[in-house]
mmCIF file of C-alpha atoms in Angstrom:
data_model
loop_
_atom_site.group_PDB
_atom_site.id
_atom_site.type_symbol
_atom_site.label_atom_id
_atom_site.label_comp_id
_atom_site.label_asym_id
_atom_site.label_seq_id
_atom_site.Cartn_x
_atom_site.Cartn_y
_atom_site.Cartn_z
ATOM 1 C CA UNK M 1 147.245 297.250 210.266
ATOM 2 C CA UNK M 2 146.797 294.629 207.532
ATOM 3 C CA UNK M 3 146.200 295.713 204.047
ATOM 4 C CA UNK M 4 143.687 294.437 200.526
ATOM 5 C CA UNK M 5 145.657 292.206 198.636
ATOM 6 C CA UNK M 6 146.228 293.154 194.871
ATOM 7 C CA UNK M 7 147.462 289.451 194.147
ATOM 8 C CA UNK M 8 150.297 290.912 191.681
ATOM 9 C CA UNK M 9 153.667 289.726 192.300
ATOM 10 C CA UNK M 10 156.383 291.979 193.879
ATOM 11 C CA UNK M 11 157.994 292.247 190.032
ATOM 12 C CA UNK M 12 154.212 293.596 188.918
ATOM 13 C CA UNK M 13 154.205 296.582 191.987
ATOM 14 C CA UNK M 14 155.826 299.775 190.531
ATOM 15 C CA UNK M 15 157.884 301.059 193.744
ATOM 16 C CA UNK M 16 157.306 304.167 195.446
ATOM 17 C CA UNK M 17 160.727 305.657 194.953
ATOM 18 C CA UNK M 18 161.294 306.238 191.142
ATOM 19 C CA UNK M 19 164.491 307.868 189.667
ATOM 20 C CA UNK M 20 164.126 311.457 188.495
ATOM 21 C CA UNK M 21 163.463 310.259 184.764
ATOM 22 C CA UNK M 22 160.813 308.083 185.445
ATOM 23 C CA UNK M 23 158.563 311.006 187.637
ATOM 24 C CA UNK M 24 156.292 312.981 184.943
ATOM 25 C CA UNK M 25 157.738 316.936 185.832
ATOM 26 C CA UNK M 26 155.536 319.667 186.606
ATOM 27 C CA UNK M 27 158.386 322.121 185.210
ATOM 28 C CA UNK M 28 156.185 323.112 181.640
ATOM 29 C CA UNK M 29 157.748 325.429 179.954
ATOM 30 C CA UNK M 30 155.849 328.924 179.409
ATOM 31 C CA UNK M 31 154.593 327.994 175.871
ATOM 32 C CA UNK M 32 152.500 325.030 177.438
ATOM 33 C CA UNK M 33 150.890 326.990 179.633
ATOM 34 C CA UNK M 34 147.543 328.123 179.558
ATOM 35 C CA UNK M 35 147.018 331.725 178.448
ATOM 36 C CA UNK M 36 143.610 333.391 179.572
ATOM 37 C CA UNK M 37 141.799 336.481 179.474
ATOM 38 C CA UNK M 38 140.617 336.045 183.025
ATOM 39 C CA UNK M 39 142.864 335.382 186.233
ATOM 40 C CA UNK M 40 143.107 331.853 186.793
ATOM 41 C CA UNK M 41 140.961 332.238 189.729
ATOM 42 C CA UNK M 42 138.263 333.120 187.908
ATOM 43 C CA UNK M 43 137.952 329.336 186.190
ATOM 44 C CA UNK M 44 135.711 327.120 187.231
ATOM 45 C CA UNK M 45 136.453 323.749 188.413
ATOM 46 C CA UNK M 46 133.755 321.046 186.711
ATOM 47 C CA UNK M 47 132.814 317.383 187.165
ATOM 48 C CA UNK M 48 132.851 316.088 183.349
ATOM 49 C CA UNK M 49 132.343 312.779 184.526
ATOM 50 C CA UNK M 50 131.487 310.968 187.720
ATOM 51 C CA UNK M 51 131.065 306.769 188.243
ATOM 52 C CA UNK M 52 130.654 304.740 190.737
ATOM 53 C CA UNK M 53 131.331 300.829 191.255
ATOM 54 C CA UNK M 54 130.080 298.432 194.259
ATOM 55 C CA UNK M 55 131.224 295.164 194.413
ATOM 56 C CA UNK M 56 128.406 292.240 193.641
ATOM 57 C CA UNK M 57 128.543 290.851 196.804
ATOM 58 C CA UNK M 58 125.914 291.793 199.452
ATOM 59 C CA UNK M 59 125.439 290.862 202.863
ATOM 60 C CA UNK M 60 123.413 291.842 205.839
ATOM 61 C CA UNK M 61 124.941 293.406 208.773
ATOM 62 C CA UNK M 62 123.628 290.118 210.984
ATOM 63 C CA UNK M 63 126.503 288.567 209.230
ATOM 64 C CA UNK M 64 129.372 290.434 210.273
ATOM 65 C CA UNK M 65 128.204 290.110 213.736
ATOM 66 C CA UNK M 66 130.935 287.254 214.929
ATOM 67 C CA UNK M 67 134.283 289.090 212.748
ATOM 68 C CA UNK M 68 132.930 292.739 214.571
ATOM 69 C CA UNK M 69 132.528 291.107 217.759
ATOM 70 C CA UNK M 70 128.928 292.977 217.664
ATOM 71 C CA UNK M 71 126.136 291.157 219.779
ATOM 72 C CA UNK M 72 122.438 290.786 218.469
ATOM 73 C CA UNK M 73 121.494 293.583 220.838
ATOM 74 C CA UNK M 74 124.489 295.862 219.553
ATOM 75 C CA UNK M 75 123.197 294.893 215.648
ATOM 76 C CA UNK M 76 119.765 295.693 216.719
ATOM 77 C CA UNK M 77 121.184 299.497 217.452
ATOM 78 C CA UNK M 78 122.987 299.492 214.332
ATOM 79 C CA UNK M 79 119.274 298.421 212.407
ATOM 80 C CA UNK M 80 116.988 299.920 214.564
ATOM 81 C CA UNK M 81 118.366 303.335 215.087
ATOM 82 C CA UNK M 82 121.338 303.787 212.726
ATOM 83 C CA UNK M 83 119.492 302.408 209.949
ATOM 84 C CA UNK M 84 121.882 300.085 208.425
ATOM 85 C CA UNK M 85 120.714 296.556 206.796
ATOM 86 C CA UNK M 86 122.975 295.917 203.698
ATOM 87 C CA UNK M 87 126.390 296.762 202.482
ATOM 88 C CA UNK M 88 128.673 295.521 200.007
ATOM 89 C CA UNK M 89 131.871 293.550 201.206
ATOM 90 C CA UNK M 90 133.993 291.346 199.466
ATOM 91 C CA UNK M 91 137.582 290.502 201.134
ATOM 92 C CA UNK M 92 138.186 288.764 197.974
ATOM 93 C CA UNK M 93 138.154 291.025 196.019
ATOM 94 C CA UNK M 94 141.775 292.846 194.605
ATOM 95 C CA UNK M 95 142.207 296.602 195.496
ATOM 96 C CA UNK M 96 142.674 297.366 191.906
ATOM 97 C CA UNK M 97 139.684 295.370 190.500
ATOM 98 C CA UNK M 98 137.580 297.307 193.456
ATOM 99 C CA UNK M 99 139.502 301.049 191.506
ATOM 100 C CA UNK M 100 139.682 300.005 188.078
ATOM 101 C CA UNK M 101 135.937 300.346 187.116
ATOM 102 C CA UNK M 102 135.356 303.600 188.075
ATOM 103 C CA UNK M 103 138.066 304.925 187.114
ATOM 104 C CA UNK M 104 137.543 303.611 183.535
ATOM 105 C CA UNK M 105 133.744 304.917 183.111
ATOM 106 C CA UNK M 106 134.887 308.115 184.039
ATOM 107 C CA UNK M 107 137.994 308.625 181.732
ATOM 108 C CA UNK M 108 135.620 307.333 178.966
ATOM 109 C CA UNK M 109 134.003 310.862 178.671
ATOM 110 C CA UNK M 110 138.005 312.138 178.095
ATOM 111 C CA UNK M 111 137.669 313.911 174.689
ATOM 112 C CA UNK M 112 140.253 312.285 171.594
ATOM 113 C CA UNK M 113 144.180 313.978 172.536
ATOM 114 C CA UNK M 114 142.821 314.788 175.565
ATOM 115 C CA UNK M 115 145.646 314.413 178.389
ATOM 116 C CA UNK M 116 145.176 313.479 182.390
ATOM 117 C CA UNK M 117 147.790 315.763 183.897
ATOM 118 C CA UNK M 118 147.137 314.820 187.605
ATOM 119 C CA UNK M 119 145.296 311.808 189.341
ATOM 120 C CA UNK M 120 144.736 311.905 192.894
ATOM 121 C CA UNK M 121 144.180 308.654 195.044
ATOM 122 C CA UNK M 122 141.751 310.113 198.490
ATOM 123 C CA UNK M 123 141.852 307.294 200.680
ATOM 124 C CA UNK M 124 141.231 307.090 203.977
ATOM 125 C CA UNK M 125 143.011 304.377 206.292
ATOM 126 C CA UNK M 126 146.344 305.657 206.102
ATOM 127 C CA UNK M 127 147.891 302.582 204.861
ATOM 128 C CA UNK M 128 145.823 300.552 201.949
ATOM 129 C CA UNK M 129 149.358 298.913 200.548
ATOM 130 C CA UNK M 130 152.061 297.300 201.921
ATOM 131 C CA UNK M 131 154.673 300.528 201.770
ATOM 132 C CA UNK M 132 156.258 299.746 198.882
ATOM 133 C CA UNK M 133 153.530 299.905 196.165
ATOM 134 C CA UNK M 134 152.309 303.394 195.586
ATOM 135 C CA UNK M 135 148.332 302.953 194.821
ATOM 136 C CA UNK M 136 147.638 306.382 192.827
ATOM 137 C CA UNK M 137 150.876 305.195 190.333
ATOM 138 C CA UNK M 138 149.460 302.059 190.302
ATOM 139 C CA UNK M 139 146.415 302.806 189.000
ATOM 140 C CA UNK M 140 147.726 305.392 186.645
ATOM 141 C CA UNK M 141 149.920 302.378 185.095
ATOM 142 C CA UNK M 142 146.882 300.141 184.798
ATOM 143 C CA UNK M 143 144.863 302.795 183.363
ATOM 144 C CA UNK M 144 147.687 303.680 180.826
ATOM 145 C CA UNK M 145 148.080 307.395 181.562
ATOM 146 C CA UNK M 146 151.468 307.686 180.779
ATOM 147 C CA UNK M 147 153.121 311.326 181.957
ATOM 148 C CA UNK M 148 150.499 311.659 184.909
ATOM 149 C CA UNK M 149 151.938 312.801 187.771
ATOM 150 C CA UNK M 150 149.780 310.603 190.625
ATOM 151 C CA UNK M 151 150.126 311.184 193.946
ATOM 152 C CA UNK M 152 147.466 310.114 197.329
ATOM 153 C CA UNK M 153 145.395 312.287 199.657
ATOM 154 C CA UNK M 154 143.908 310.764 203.182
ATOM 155 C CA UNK M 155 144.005 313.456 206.126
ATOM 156 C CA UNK M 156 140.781 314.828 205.264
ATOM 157 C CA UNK M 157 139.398 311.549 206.387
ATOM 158 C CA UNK M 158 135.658 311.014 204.501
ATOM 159 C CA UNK M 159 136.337 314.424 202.987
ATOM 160 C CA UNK M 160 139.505 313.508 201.778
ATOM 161 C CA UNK M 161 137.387 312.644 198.046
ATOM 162 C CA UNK M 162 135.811 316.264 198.227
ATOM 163 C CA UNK M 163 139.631 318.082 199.022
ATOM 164 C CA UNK M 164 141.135 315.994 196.035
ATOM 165 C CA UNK M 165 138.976 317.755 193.530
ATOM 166 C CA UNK M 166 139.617 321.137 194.912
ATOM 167 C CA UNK M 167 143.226 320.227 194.847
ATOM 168 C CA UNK M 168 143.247 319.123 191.419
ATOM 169 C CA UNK M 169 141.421 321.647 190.392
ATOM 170 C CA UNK M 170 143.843 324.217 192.123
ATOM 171 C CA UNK M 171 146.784 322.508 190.274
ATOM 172 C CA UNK M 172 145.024 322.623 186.696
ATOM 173 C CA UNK M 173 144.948 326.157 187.382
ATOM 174 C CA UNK M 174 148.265 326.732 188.735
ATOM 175 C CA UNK M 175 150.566 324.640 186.086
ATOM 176 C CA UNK M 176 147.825 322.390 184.075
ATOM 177 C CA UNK M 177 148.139 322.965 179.882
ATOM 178 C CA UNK M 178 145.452 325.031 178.432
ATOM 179 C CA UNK M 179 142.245 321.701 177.801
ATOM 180 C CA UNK M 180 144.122 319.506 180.566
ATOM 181 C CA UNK M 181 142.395 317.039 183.036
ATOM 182 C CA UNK M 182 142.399 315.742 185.861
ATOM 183 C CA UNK M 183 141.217 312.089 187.858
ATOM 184 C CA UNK M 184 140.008 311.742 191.170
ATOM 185 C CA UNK M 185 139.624 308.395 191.951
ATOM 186 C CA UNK M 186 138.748 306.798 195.911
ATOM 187 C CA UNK M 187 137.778 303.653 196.950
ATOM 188 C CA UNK M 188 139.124 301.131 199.891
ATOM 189 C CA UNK M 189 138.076 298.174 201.152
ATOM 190 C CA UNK M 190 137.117 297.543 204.802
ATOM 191 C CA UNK M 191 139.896 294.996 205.019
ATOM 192 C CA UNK M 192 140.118 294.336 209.141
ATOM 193 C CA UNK M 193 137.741 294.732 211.805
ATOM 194 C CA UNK M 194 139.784 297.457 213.041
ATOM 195 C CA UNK M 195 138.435 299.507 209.572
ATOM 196 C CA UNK M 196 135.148 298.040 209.362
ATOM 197 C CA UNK M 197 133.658 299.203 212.777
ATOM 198 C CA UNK M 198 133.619 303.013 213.713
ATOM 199 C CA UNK M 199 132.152 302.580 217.497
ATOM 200 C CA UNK M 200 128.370 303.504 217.894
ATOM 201 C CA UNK M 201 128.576 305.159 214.436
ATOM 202 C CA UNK M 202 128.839 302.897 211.337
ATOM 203 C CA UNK M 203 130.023 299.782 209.540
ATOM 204 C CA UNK M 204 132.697 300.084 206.712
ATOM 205 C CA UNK M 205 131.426 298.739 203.191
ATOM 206 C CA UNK M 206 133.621 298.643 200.064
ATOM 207 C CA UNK M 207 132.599 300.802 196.976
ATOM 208 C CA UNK M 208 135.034 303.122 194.720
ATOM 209 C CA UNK M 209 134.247 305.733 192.730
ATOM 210 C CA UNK M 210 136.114 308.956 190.260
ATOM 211 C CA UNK M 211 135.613 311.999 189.359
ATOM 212 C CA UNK M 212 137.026 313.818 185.518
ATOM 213 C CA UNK M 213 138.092 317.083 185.748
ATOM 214 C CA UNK M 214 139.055 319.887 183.932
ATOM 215 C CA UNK M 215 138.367 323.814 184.390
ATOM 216 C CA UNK M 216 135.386 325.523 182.383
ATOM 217 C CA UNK M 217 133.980 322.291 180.901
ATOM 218 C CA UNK M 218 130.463 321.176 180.050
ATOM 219 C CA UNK M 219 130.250 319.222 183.184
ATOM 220 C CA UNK M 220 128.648 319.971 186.831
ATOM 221 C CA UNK M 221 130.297 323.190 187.897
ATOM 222 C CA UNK M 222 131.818 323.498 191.194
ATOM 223 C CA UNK M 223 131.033 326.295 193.292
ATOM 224 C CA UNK M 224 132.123 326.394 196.648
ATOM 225 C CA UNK M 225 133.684 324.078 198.958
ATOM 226 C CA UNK M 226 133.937 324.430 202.754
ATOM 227 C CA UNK M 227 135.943 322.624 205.455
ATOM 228 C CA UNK M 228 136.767 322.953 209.193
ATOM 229 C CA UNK M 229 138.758 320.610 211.202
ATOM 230 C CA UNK M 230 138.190 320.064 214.810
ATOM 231 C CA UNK M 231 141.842 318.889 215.810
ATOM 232 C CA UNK M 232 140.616 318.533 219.663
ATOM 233 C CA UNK M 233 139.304 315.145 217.801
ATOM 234 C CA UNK M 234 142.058 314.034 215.908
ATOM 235 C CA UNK M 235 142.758 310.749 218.599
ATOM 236 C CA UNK M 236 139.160 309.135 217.572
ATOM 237 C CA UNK M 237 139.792 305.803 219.069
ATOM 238 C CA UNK M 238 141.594 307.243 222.505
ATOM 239 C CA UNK M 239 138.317 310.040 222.591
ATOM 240 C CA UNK M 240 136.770 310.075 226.462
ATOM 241 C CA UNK M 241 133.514 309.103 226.883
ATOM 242 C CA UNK M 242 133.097 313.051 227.596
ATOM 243 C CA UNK M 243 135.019 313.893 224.365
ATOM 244 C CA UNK M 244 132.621 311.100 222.605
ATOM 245 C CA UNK M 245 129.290 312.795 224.147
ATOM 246 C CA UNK M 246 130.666 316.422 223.080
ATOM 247 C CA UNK M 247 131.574 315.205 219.623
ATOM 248 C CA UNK M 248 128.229 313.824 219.227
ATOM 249 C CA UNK M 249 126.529 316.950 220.759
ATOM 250 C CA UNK M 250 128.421 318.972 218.229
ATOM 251 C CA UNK M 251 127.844 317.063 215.400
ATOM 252 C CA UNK M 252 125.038 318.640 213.294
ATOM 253 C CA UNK M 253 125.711 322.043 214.386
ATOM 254 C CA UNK M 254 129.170 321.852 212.630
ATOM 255 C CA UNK M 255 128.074 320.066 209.388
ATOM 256 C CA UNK M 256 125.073 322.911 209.675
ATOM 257 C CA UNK M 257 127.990 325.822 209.657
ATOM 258 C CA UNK M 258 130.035 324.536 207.235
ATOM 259 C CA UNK M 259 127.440 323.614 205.045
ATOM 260 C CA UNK M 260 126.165 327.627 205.217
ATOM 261 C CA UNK M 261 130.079 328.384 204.613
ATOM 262 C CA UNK M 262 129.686 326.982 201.234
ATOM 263 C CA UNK M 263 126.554 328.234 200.619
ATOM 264 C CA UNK M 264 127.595 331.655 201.200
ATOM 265 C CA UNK M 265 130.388 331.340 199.129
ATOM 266 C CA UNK M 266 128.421 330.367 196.255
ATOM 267 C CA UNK M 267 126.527 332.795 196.391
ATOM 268 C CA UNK M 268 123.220 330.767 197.557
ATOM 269 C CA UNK M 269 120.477 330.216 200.260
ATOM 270 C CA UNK M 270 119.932 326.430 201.142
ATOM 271 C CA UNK M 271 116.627 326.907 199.390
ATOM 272 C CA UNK M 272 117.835 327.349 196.476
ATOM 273 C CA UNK M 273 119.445 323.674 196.910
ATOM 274 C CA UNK M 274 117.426 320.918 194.765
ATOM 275 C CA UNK M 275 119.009 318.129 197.004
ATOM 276 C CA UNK M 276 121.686 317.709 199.697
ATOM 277 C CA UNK M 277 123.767 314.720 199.057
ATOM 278 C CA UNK M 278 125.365 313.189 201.934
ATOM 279 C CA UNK M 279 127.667 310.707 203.065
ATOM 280 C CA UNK M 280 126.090 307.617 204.279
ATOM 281 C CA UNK M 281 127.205 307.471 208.304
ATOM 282 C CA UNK M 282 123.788 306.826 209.771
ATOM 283 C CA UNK M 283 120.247 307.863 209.586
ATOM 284 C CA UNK M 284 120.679 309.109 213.348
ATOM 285 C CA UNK M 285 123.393 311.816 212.647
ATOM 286 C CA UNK M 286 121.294 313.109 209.750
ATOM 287 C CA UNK M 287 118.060 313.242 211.372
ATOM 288 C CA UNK M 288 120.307 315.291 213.776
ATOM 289 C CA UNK M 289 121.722 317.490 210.982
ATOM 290 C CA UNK M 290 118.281 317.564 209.491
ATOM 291 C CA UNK M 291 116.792 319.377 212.765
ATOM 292 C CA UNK M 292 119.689 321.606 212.802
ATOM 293 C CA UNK M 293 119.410 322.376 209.271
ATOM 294 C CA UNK M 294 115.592 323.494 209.410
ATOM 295 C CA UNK M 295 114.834 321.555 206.258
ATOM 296 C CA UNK M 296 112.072 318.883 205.236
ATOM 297 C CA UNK M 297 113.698 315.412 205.440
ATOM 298 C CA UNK M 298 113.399 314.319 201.579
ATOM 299 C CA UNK M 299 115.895 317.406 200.927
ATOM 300 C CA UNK M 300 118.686 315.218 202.259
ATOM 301 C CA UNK M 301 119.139 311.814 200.091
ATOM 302 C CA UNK M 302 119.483 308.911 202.714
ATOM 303 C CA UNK M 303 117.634 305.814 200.784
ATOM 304 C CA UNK M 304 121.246 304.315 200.035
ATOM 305 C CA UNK M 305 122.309 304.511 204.001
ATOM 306 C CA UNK M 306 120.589 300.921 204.136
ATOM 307 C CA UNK M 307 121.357 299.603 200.761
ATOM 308 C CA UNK M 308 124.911 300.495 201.133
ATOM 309 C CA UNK M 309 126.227 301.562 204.459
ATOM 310 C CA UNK M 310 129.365 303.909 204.558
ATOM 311 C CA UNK M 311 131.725 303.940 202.412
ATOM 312 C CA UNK M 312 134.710 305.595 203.437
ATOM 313 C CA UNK M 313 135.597 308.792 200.743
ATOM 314 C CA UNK M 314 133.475 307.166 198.181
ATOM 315 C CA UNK M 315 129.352 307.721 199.462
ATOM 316 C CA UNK M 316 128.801 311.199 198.237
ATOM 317 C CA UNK M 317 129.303 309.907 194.349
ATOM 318 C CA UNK M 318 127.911 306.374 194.981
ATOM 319 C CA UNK M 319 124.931 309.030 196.061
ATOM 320 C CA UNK M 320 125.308 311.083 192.568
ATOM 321 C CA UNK M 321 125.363 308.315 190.575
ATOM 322 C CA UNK M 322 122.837 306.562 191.703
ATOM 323 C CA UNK M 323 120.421 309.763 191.672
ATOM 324 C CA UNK M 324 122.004 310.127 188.378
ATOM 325 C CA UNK M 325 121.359 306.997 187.101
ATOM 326 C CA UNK M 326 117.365 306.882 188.140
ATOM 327 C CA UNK M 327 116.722 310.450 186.156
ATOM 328 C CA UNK M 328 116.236 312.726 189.525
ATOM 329 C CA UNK M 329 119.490 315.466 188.655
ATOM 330 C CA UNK M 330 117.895 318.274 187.349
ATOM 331 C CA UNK M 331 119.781 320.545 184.905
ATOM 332 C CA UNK M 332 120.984 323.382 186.226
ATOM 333 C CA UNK M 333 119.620 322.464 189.940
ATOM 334 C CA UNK M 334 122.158 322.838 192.678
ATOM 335 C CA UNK M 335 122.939 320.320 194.947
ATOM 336 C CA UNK M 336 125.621 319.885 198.500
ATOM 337 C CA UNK M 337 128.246 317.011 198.479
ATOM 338 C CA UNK M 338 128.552 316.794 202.171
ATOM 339 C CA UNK M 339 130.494 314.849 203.900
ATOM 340 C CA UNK M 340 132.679 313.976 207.545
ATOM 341 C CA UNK M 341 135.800 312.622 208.300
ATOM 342 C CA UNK M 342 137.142 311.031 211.358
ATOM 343 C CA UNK M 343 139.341 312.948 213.132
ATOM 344 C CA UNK M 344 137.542 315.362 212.625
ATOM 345 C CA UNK M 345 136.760 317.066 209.286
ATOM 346 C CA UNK M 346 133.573 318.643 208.052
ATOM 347 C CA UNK M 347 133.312 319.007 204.677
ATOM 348 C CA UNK M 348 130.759 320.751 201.366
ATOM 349 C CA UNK M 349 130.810 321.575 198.242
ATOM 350 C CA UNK M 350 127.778 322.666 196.475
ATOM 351 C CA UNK M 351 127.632 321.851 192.753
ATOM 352 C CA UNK M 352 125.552 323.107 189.914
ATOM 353 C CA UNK M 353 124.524 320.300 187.858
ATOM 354 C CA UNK M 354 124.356 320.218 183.825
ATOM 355 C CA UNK M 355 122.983 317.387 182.284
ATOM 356 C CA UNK M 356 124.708 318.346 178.836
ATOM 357 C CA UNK M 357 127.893 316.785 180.406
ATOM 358 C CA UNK M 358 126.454 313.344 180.519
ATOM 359 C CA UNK M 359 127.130 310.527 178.154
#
């Protein structure tokens, strides 16, 4: 598969294999360890800071008709039924400009001495770089966080964002000094045709966004998070038209169990959700998931599914902000990050927002 050009020379691109004294260690010693009243269990993971970025460009999906190999009939689906009109796309564009702003609005709400311990790059297409630039240490360079140990997440697909902040959070609590953060960052860029189409389900846009973490902060609070994998899937593009028509068949009943999974273990009813917040597939899966869930249709945010399209790990905070951004998070209102990965990975996490962790 080809891969997003960073336009850096090879002498710019940190390698993947670094001697033992250039990898920040994970081997604290006791006294910069955290020391709590509580198990570590106990502390909560929360969302201090969450941005977004879409590139400028815009076009409608009548223009990617001849590099998809899409007829007018097949676009008229993709409009008509899927809901799609817009997206961003620019194959210009560097991998690291796409990152970069993102990343930096959300380290901007990282409190003076504090320290990133951990950033995790959630991607999606397997390979994003040619195999000799590590992404996640690249970004970690360009963002000057020297001593963070950066590593990348993909096999959770779409979800792949969600896992990353239960990971880091996991790994704050496990080894992470007492006040220490964390960065989530995703983004890709729907660099081939290959990427760009998912067959009779979506076209690929490019958009990045990151997440700030830390445990028992002032930001949104994270209270559950459920996945299940369906490994019969795992071959998407070798699937049987059978295996296609039971996937499809399945589909909103398994987002609908998962998504009760995490309700559950937050200790909630879905009425007492302000707002599910989605990833941006199609309008025709959620209308699906919408029946199965029982709910009224305005619970489930889909106005950006023809602004923006799908955006690989990235929709479900392109989503936030943007609900963010136009006043409609309520202070202590919960809402459901959902999302679903190829292969194929359901994924939830239901939040509890708090506005006093804005800037």
């Amino acid at each position: 598969m080809g891969h997003p050009t960073t336009d850096r020379s090879a002498s710019d691109r940190p390698v993947a294999d670094r001697s033992a004294s250039d990898r920040p260690t994970t081997d604290r010693s006791a006294s910069d360890r955290p020391v709590a009243d509580r198990s570590a269990s106990d502390r909560r993971i929360t969302l201090e800071r969450i941005e977004s970025y879409l590139p400028e460009r815009s076009v409608r999906i009548e223009e990617l008709g001849e590099r998809l190999g899409l007829r007018r009939a097949e676009l008229g689906v993709f409009r008509k039924f899927y809901g799609l009109d817009t997206l961003r796309f620019d194959p210009e564009l560097p991998l690291l400009d796409l990152l970069r702003p993102a990343a930096r609005g959300a380290l901007a709400a990282l409190p003076e001495g504090g320290r990133v311990d951990y950033l995790a790059y959630a991607h999606v297409t397997q390979a994003v770089a040619p195999a000799d630039v590590d992404i996640a240490q690249v970004v970690s360079d360009d963002l000057g966080l020297a001593g963070t140990e950066a590593f990348g997440l993909s096999h959770q697909a779409c979800v792949s964002s969600l896992g990353a902040i239960e990971v880091l959070g996991e790994l704050l609590r496990a080894e992470g000094a007492e006040g220490a953060y964390a960065l989530m960052v995703t983004g890709e860029q729907a660099y081939s045709p290959m990427v760009q189409l998912v067959p009779n389900t979506s076209i690929m846009a490019d958009a990045a966004a990151s997440c700030l973490i830390t445990l028992d902060g002032d930001g949104d609070v994270v209270r559950s998070f459920a996945t299940r994998t369906l490994g019969e899937y795992a071959q998407w593009l070798e699937l049987t038209a059978e295996q296609n028509t039971e996937f499809g068949e399945q589909y909103g009943k398994r987002i609908s169990e998962v998504i009760h999974q995490a309700l559950t273990e937050a200790g909630l009813t879905l009425d007492d959700v302000d707002l599910v917040i989605p990833h941006n597939v199609n309008k025709l899966a959620w209308r699906q998931t919408i029946k199965e869930l029982e709910v009224a249709p305005e619970k489930v945010f889909l106005e950006n599914v023809p602004r923006y399209s799908h955006t690989f790990a990235s929709d479900v905070f392109v989503n936030y902000t943007t609900l963010r951004d136009a006043g409609r998070l309520v202070d202590g209102a919960h809402y459901l990050l959902v999302s679903v990965g190829l292969g194929a990975t359901f994924g939830a996490m239901v939040i509890t927002h708090r506005a006093g962790g804005e800037k």
